[in-house]
Short mmCIF file of C-alpha atoms and ligand atoms in Angstrom, two decimals:
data_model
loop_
_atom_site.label_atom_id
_atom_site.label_comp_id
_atom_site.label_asym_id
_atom_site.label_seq_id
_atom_site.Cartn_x
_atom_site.Cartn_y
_atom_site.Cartn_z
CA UNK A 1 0.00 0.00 0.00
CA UNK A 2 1.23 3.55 -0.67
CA UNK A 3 0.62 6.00 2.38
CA UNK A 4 0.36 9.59 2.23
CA UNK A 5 0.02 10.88 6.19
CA UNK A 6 -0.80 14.74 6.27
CA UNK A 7 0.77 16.73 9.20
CA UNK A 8 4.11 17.74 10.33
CA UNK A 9 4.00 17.49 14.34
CA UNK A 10 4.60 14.61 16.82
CA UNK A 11 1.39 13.39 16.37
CA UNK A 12 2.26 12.66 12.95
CA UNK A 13 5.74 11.26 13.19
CA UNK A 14 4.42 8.70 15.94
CA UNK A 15 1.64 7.79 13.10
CA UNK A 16 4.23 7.31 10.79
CA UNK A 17 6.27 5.39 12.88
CA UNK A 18 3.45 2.70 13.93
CA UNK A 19 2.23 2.56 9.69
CA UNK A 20 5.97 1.96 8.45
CA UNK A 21 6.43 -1.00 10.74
CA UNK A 22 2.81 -2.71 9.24
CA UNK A 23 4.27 -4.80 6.55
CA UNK A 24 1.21 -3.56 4.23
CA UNK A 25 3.24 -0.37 4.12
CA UNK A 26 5.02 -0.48 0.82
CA UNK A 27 6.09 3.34 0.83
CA UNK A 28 4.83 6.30 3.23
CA UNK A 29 5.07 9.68 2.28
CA UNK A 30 4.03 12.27 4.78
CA UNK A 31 3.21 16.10 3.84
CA UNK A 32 4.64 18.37 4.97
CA UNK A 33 6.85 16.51 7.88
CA UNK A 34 9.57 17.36 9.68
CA UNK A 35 13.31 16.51 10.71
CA UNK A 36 12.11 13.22 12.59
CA UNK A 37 10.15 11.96 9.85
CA UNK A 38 12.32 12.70 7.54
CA UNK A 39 14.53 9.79 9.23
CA UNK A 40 11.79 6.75 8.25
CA UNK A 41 9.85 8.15 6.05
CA UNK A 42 9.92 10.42 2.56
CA UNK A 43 8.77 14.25 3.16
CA UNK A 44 6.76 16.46 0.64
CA UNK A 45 6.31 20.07 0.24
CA UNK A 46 2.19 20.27 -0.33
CA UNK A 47 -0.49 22.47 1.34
CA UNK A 48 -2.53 20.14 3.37
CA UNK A 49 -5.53 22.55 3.57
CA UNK A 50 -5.88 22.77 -0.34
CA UNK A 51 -7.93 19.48 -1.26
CA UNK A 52 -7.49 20.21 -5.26
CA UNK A 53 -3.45 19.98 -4.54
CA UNK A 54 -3.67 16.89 -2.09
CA UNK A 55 -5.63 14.90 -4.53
CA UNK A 56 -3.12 15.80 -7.33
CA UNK A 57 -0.41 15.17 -5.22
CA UNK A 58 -2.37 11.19 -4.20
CA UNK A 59 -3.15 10.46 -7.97
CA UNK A 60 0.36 11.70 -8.90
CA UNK A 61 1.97 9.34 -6.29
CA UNK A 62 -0.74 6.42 -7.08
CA UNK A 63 -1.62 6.78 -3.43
CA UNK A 64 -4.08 4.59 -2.00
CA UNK A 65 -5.08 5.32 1.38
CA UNK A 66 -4.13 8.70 3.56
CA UNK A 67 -4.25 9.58 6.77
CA UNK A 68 -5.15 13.06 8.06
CA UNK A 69 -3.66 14.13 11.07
CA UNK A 70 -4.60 17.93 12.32
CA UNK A 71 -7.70 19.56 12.08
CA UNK A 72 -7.43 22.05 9.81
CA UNK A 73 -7.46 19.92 6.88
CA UNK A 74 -10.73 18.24 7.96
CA UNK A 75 -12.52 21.52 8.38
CA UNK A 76 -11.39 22.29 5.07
CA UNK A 77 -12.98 19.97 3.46
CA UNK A 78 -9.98 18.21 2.26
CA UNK A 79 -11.43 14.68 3.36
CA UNK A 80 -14.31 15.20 1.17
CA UNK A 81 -12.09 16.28 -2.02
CA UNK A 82 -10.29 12.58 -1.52
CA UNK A 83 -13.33 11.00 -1.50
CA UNK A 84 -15.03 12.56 -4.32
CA UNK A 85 -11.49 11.68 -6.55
CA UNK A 86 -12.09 8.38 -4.87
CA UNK A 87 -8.99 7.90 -2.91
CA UNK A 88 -9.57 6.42 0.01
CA UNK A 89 -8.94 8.37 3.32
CA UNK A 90 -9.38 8.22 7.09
CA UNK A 91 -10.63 11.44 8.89
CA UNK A 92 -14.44 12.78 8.59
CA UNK A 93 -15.85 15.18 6.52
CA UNK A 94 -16.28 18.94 6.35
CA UNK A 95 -19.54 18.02 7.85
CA UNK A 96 -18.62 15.66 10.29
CA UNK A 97 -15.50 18.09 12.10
CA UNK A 98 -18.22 20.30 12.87
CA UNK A 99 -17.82 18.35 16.18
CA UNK A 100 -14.77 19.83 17.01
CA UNK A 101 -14.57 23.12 14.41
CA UNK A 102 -17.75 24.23 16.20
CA UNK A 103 -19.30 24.22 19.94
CA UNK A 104 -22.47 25.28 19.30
CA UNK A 105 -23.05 22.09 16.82
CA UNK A 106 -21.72 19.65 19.63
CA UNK A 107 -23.81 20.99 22.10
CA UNK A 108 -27.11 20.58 19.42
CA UNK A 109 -25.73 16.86 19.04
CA UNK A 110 -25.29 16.32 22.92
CA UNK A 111 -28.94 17.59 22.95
CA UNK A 112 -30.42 15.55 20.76
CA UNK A 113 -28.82 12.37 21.99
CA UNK A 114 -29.25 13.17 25.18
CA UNK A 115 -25.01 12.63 26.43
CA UNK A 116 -24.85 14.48 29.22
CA UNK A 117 -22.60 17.36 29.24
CA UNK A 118 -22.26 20.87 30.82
CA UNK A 119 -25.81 23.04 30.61
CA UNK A 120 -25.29 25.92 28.62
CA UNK A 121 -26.64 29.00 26.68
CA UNK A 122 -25.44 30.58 23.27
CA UNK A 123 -24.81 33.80 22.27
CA UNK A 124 -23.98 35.81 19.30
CA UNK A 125 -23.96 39.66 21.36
CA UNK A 126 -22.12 40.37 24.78
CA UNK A 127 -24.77 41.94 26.99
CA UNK A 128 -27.33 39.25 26.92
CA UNK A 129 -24.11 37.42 27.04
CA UNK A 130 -22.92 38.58 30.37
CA UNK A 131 -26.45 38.95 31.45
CA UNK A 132 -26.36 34.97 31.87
CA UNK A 133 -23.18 35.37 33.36
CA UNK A 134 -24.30 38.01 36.23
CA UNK A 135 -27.81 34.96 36.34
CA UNK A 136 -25.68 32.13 36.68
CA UNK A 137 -22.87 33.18 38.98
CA UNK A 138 -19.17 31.50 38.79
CA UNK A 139 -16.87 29.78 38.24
CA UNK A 140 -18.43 29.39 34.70
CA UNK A 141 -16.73 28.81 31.20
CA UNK A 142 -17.06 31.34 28.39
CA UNK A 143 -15.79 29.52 25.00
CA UNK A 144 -15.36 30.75 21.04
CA UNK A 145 -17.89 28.94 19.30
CA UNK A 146 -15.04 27.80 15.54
CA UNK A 147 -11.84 26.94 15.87
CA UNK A 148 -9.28 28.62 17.89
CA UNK A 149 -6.05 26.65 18.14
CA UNK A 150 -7.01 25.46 21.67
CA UNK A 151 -7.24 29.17 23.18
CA UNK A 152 -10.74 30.02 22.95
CA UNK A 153 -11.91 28.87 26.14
CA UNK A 154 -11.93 30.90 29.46
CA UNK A 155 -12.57 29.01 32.35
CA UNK A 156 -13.57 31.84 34.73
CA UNK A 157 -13.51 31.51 38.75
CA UNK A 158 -14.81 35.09 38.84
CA UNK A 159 -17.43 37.35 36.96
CA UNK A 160 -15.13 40.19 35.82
CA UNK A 161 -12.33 37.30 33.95
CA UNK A 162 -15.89 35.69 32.71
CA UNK A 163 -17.03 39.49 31.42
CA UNK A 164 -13.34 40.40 30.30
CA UNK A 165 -13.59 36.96 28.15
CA UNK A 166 -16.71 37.68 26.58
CA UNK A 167 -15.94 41.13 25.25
CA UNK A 168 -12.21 39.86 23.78
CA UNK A 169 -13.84 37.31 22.13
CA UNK A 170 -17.04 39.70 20.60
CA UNK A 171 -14.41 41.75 20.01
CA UNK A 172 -12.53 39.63 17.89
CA UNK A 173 -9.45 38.98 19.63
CA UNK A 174 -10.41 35.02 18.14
CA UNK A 175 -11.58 36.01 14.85
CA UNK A 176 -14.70 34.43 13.32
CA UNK A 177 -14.41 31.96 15.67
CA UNK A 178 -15.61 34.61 18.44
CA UNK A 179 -18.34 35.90 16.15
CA UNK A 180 -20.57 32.88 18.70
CA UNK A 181 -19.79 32.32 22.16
CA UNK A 182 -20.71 29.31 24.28
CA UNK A 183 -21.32 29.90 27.82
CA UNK A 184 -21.03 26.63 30.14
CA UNK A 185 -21.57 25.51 33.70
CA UNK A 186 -17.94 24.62 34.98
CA UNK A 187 -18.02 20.82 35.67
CA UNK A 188 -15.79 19.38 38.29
CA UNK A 189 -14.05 16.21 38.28
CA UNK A 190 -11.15 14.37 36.68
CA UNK A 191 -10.18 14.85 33.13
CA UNK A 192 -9.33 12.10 30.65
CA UNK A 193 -9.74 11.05 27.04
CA UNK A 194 -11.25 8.28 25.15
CA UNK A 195 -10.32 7.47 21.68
CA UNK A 196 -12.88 5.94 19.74
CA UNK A 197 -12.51 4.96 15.68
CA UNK A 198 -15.69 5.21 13.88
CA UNK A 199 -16.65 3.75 10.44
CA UNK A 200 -19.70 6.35 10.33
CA UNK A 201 -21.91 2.91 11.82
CA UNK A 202 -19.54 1.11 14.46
CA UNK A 203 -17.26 1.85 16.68
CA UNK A 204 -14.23 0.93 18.33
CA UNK A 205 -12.37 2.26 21.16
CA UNK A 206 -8.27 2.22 20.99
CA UNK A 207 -7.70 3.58 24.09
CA UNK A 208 -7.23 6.33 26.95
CA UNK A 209 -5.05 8.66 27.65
CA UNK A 210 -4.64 12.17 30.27
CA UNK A 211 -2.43 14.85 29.39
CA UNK A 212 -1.27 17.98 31.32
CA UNK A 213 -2.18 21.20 29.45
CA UNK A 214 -0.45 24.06 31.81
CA UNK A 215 3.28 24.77 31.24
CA UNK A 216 4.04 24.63 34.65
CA UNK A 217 4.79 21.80 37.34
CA UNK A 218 1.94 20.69 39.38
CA UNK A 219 0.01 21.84 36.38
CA UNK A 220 0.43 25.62 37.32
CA UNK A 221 0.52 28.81 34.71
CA UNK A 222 -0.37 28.93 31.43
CA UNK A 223 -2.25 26.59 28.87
CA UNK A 224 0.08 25.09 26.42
CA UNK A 225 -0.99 22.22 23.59
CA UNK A 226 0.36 19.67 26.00
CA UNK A 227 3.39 19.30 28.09
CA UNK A 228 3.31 15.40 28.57
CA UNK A 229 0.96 12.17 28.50
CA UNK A 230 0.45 9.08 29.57
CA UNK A 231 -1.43 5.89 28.60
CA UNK A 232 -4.00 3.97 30.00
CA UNK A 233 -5.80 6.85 32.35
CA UNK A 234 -6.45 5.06 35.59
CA UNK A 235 -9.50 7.35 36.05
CA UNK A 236 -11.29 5.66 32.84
CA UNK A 237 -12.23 1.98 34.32
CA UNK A 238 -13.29 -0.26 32.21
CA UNK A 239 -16.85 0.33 33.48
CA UNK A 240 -16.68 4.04 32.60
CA UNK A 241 -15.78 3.51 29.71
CA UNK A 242 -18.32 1.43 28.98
CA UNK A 243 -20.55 4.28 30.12
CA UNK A 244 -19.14 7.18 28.05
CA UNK A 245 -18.88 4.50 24.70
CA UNK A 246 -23.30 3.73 25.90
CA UNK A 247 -24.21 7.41 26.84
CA UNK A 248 -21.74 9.21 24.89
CA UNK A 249 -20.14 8.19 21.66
CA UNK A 250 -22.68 5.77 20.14
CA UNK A 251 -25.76 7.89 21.04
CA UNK A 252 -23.52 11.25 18.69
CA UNK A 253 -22.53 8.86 16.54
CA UNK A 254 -26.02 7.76 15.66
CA UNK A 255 -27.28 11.58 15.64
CA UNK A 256 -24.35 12.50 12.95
CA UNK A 257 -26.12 9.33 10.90
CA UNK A 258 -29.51 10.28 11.15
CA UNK A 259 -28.62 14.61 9.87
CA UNK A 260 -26.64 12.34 6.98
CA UNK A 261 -22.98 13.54 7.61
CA UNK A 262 -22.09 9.74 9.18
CA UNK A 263 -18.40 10.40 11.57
CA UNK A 264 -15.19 8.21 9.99
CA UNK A 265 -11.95 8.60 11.68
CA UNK A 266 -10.86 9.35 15.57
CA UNK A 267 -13.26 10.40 17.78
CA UNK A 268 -11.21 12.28 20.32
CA UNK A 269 -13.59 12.64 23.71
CA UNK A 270 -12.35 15.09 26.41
CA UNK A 271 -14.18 13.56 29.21
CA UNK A 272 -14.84 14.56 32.89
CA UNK A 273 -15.35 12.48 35.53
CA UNK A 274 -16.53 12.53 38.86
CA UNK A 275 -18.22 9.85 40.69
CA UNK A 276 -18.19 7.38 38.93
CA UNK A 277 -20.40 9.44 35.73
CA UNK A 278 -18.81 10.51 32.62
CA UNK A 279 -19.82 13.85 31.07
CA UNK A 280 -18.76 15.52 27.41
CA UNK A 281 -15.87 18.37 27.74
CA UNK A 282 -15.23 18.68 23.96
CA UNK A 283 -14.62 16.30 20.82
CA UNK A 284 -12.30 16.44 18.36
CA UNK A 285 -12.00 15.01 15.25
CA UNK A 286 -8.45 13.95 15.30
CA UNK A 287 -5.77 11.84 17.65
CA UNK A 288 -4.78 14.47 20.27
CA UNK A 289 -1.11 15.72 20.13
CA UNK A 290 0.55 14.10 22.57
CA UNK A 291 -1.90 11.72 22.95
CA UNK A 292 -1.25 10.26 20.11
CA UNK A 293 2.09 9.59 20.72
CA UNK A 294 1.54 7.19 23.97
CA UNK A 295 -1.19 5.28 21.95
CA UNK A 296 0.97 4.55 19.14
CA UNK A 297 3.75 3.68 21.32
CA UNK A 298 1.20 1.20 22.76
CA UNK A 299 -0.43 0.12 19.54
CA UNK A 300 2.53 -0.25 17.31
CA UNK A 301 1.89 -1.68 13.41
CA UNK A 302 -1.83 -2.57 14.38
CA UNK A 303 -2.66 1.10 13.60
CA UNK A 304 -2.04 0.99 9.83
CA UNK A 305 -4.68 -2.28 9.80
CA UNK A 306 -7.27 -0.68 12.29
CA UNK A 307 -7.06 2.42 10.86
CA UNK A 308 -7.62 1.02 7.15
CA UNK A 309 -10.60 -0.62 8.47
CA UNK A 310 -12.24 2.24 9.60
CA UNK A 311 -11.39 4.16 5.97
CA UNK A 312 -13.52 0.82 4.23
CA UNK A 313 -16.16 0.39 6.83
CA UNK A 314 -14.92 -2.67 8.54
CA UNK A 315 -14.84 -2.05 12.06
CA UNK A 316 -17.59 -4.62 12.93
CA UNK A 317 -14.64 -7.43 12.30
CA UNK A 318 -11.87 -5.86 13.51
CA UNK A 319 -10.62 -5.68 16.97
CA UNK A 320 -7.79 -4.50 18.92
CA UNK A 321 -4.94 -6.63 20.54
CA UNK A 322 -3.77 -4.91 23.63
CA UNK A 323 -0.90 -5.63 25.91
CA UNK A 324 -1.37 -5.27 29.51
CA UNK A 325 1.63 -1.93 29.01
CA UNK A 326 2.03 1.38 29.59
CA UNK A 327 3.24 4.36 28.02
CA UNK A 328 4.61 8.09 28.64
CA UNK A 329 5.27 10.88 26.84
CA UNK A 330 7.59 13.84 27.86
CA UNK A 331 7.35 17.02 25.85
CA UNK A 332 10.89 18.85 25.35
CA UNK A 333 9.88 22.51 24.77
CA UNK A 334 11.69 25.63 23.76
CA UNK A 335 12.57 28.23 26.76
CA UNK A 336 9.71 30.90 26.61
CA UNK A 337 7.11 28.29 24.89
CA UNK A 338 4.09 28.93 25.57
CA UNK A 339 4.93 32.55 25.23
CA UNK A 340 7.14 33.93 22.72
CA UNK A 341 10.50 31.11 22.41
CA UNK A 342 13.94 31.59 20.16
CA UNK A 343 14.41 28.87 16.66
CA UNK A 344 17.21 28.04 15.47
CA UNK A 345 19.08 26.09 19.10
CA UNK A 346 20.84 23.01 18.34
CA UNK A 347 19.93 19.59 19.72
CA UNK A 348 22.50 17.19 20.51
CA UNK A 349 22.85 13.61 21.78
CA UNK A 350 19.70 12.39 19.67
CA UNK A 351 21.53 9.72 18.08
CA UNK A 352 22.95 8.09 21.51
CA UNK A 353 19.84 7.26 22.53
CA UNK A 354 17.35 4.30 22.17
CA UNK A 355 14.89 3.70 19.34
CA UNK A 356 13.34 0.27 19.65
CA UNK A 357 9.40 -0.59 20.16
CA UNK A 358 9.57 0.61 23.52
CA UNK A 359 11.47 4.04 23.38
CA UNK A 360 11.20 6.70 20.48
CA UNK A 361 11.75 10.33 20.25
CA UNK A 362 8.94 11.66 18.20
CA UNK A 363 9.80 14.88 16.67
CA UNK A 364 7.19 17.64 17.08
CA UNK A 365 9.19 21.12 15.55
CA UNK A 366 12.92 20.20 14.35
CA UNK A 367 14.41 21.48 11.79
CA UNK A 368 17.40 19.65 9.78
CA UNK A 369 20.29 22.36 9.32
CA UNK A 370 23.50 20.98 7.57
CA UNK A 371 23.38 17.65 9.12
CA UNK A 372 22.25 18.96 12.71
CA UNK A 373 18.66 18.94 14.13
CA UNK A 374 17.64 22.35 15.53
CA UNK A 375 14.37 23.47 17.08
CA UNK A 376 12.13 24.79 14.67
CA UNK A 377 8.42 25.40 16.88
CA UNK A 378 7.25 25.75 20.70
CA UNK A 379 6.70 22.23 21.09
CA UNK A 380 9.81 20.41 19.85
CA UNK A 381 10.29 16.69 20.89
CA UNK A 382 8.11 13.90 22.60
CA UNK A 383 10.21 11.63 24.25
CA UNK A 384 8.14 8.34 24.40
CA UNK A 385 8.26 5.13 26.37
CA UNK A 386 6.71 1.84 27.04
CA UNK A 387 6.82 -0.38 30.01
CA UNK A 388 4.82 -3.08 32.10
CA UNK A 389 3.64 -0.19 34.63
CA UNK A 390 3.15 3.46 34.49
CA UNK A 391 6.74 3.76 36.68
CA UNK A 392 8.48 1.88 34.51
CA UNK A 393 7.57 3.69 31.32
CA UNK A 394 8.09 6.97 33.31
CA UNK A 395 11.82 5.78 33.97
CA UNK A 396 12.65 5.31 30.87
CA UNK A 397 11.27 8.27 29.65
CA UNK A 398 13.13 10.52 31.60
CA UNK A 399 16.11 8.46 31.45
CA UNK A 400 16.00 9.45 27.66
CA UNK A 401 15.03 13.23 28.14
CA UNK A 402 18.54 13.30 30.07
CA UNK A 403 20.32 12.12 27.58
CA UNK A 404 18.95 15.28 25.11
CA UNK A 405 21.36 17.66 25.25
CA UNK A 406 19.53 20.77 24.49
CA UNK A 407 20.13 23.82 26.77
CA UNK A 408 17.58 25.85 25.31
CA UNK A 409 14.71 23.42 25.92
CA UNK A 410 12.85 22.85 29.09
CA UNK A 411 10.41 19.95 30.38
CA UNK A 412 7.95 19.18 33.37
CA UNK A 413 9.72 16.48 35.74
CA UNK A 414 5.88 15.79 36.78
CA UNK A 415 4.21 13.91 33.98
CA UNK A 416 1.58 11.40 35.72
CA UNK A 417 2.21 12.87 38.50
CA UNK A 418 -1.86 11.99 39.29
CA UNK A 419 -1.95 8.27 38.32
CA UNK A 420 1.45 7.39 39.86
P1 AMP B 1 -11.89 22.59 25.48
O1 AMP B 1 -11.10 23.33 24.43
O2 AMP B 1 -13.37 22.64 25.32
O3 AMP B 1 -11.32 21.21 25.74
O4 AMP B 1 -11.53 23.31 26.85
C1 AMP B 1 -10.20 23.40 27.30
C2 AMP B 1 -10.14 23.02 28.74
O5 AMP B 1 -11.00 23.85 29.51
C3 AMP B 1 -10.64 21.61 29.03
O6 AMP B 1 -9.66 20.66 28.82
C4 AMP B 1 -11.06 21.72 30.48
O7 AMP B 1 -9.94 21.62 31.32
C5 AMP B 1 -11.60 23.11 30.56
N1 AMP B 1 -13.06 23.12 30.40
C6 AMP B 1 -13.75 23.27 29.26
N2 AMP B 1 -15.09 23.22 29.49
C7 AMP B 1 -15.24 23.05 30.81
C8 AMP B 1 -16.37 22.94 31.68
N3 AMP B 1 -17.63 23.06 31.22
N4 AMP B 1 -16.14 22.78 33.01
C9 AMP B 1 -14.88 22.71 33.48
N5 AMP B 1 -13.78 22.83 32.73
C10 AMP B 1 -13.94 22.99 31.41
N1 LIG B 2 -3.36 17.61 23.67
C1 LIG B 2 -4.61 18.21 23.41
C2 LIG B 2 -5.04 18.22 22.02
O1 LIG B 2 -4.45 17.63 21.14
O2 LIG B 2 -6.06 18.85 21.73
#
């Protein structure tokens, strides 16, 4: 089979990674890429949000199944252009991302399937806006209705930051995303995620994972994409699981059926939990970055097969063959990241270390420069590892991230700090 995998972040290398070793894999190209990928697989220049030059770029490379990574693509449609050229493709439609690319339509869904999420009220003007606000009281959550790179959502402990939000976002500090706002009760609880593959009729979960969004130790200061994760997420027992896949997932998948824009790809469910009850945070409509990263690590060349079943509608015969492991992921970042960070530093020591199928460094923003990987983004690498418990995989981990020597990077010493 010849793969064409859209995306050029750790997410995408670890995808990469777990297709190449699938002996089905005859020759993996993935657009654009990066430094890391570049190292097992071929990299190509292409705009991944322009569906005409992505199906050019499949029929010119007799490509016959590709994977979409990010988001962006999917909102733009670019799922739908494969499909119509008839190349076969896993991620949902234009239609279909609405589940992540818009709040408003998730919240219609969660209605009308009755999956219990937080009550809420929308808005497209601030005064009735903060009207609700002043009704409701706080903490509350104000959030952009489209899609704003994971920083349109204020989760406010007092009125005036809930106020504050709800005039930056009417007045378009988020774009066209802020042209809606969403404004939520503030659920409490524990926060994992549950990855579910859907065929657009069954579904299959792959697995759970928690991450730690702020930059800081003992997840303090601001929100970043991720500094670390870690896979399974002791908080998701089997038997909520079960609940969020009964109350949750099927009952949104059958509502996306029924409107006739059927979900095929990675459900990505931001759960919360507290006793013992699972309740909708978000979707998304793609593998979360870092996320993705521990679940490869865990899944290995399965992926390529599981995901290729979900592409042709053949989830109702496949299943998924787990170990009883464990995985981490450690996010190397550039100094400054989440704020404003220097490009350009040199990494060294990357070649001393381990690559096997239970330690990888995923690349998420390197750069090859004469021979010599530099940092090239906020988040740079994702240094991954398996073991039979949560400590071991931890270990190793860090046991790798000393070995980087980077001096402009940083990293959390406190991944899993809350399942360990
Ligand atoms: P989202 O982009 O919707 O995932 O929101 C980002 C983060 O804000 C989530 O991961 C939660 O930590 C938090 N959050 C969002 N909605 C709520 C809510 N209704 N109650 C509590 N926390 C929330
Ligand atoms: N790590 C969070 C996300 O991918 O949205």
């Amino acid at each position: 089979m010849n793969i064409l995998i859209l995306g050029s972040g750790g997410r995408e290398h670890s995808l990469a990674w777990a297709v190449m070793q699938n002996p089905k894999c005859d020759r993996l190209i993935v657009a654009p890429g990066n430094a890391g990928i570049a190292q097992i697989a071929e990299c190509a220049a292409l705009d991944v949000e322009n569906g005409g030059a992505v199906v050019s770029f499949a029929e010119e490379n007799a490509i016959d199944f590709v994977i979409v990574g990010p988001e962006a693509p999917l909102a733009a449609g670019v799922a739908d252009r494969l499909r119509e050229a008839g190349v076969l493709v896993f991620g949902p439609s234009a239609d279909a991302a609405q589940l992540e690319a818009s709040k408003s339509f998730t919240k219609e869904i969660c209605d009308a399937s009755n999956a219990p999420t937080a009550a809420y009220a929308r808005f497209t003007e601030a005064e009735p806006a903060k009207s609700y606000v002043c009704e409701q009281g706080t903490p509350i959550v104000v959030k952009a209705d489209g899609l704003a790179a994971g920083k349109g959502v204020i989760v406010a402990m007092d009125e005036q930051t809930a106020l504050e939000g709800i005039d930056d976002m009417f007045g378009g500090a988020f774009g066209g995303a802020g042209a809606e706002v969403v404004i939520e009760e503030f659920m409490e609880g524990e926060e994992a995620s549950l990855f579910v593959l859907c065929d657009g009729e069954d579904i299959l979960s792959i697995g759970t994972a928690q991450d730690h969004k702020r930059v800081g130790e003992g997840d303090t200061g601001p929100n970043t994409g991720g500094m670390g994760a870690y896979s399974p997420a002791p908080v998701l027992s089997a038997e909520i699981e079960a609940r969020a896949m009964e109350e949750i997932v099927r009952p949104t998948m059958a509502e996306m059926k029924r409107r006739g824009m059927p979900f095929q790809g990675i459900l990505y469910a931001g759960l919360m939990i507290k006793d013992g009850q699972p309740r909708l945070v978000e979707y998304n409509v793609r593998f979360g970055d870092p996320e993705c990263q521990v679940l490869m690590m865990r899944l290995g060349a399965q992926v390529l097969d599981l995901l290729h079943a979900a592409a042709e509608g053949r989830l109702s015969e496949t299943q998924v063959n787990w170990a009883d492991d464990h995985a981490m992921t450690v996010v190397m970042a550039a100094q400054g990241y989440p704020g404003s960070y220097v490009k350009g530093s040199a990494i060294k020591g990357l070649d001393a270390l381990p690559e096997d199928s239970s330690n990888m460094i995923f690349h998420a923003g390197t750069k090859a420069v004469d021979g010599q990987v530099q940092a090239a983004g906020g988040r740079v690498l994702n240094v991954t590892s398996r073991g039979n418990t949560l400590q071991e995989a931890r270990d190793r981990a860090y046991a790798m991230v000393e070995g980087v020597d980077w001096p402009e990077g940083f990293y959390r010493r406190d991944i899993g700090w809350r399942a360990l």
